[in-house]
CSV table of C-alpha atoms in Angstrom, one decimal:
chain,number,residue,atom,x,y,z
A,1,UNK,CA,18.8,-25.2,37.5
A,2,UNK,CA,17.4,-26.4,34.0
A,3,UNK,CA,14.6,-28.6,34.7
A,4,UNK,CA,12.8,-27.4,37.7
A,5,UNK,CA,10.2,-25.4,36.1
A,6,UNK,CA,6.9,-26.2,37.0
A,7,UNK,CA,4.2,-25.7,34.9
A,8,UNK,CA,2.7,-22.8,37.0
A,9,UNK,CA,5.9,-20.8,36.1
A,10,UNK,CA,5.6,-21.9,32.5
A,11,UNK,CA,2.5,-20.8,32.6
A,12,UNK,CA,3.0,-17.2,34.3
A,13,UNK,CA,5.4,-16.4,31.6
A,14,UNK,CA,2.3,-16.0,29.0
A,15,UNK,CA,-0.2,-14.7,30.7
A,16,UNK,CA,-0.4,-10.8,29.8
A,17,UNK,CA,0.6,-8.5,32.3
A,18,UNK,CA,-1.7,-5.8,34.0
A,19,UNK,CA,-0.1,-3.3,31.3
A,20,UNK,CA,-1.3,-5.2,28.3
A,21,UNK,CA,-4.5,-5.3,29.5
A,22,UNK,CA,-5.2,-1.3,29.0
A,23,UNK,CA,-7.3,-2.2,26.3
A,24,UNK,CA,-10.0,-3.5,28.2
A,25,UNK,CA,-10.4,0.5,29.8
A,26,UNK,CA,-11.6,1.6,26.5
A,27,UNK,CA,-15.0,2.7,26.0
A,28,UNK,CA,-15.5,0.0,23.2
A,29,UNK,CA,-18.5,1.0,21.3
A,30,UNK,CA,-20.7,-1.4,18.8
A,31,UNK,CA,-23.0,0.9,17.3
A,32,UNK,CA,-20.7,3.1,14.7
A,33,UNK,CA,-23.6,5.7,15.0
A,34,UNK,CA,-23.5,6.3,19.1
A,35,UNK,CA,-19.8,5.9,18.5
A,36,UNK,CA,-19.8,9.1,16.6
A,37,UNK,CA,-22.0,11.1,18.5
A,38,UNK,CA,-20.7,10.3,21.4
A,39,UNK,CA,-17.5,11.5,20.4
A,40,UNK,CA,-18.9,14.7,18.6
A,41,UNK,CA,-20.1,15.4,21.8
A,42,UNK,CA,-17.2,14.5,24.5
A,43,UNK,CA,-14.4,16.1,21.8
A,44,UNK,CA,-12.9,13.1,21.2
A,45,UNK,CA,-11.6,11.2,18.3
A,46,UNK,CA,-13.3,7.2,16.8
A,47,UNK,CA,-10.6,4.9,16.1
A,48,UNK,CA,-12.8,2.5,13.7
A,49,UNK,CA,-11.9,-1.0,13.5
A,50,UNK,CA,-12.7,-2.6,10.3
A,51,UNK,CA,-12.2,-6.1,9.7
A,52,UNK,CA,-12.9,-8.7,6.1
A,53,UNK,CA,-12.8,-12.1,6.0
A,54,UNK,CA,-13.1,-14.8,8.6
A,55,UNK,CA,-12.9,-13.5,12.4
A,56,UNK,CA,-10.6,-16.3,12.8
A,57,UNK,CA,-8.3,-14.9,11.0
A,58,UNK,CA,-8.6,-17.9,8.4
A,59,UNK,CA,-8.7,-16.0,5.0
């Protein structure tokens, strides 16, 4: 019935589900160097994130 939502099941519509949350399992890594021996060493690729500008996204 339009109308009887509640703010807690606004609310539970945005909030991310367990499945979007994977990215927090990564082995994030802030030293470029470690990264890259570390990887050299397990086999494994470096996905390198490079950002410019503002990290607000305000460019």
């Amino acid at each position: 019935m339009p109308g009887t939502e509640t703010f807690e099941s606004r609310f539970e519509l945005v909030l991310p589900r367990s499945v979007e949350e994977k990215w927090r399992a990564v082995g994030w890594r802030t030293n470029l160097m470690e990264a890259r021996d570390e990887a050299q060493r397990l086999h494994r690729p470096v996905f390198l994130w490079i950002m410019v500008g503002n990290p607000q996204g305000c460019t």
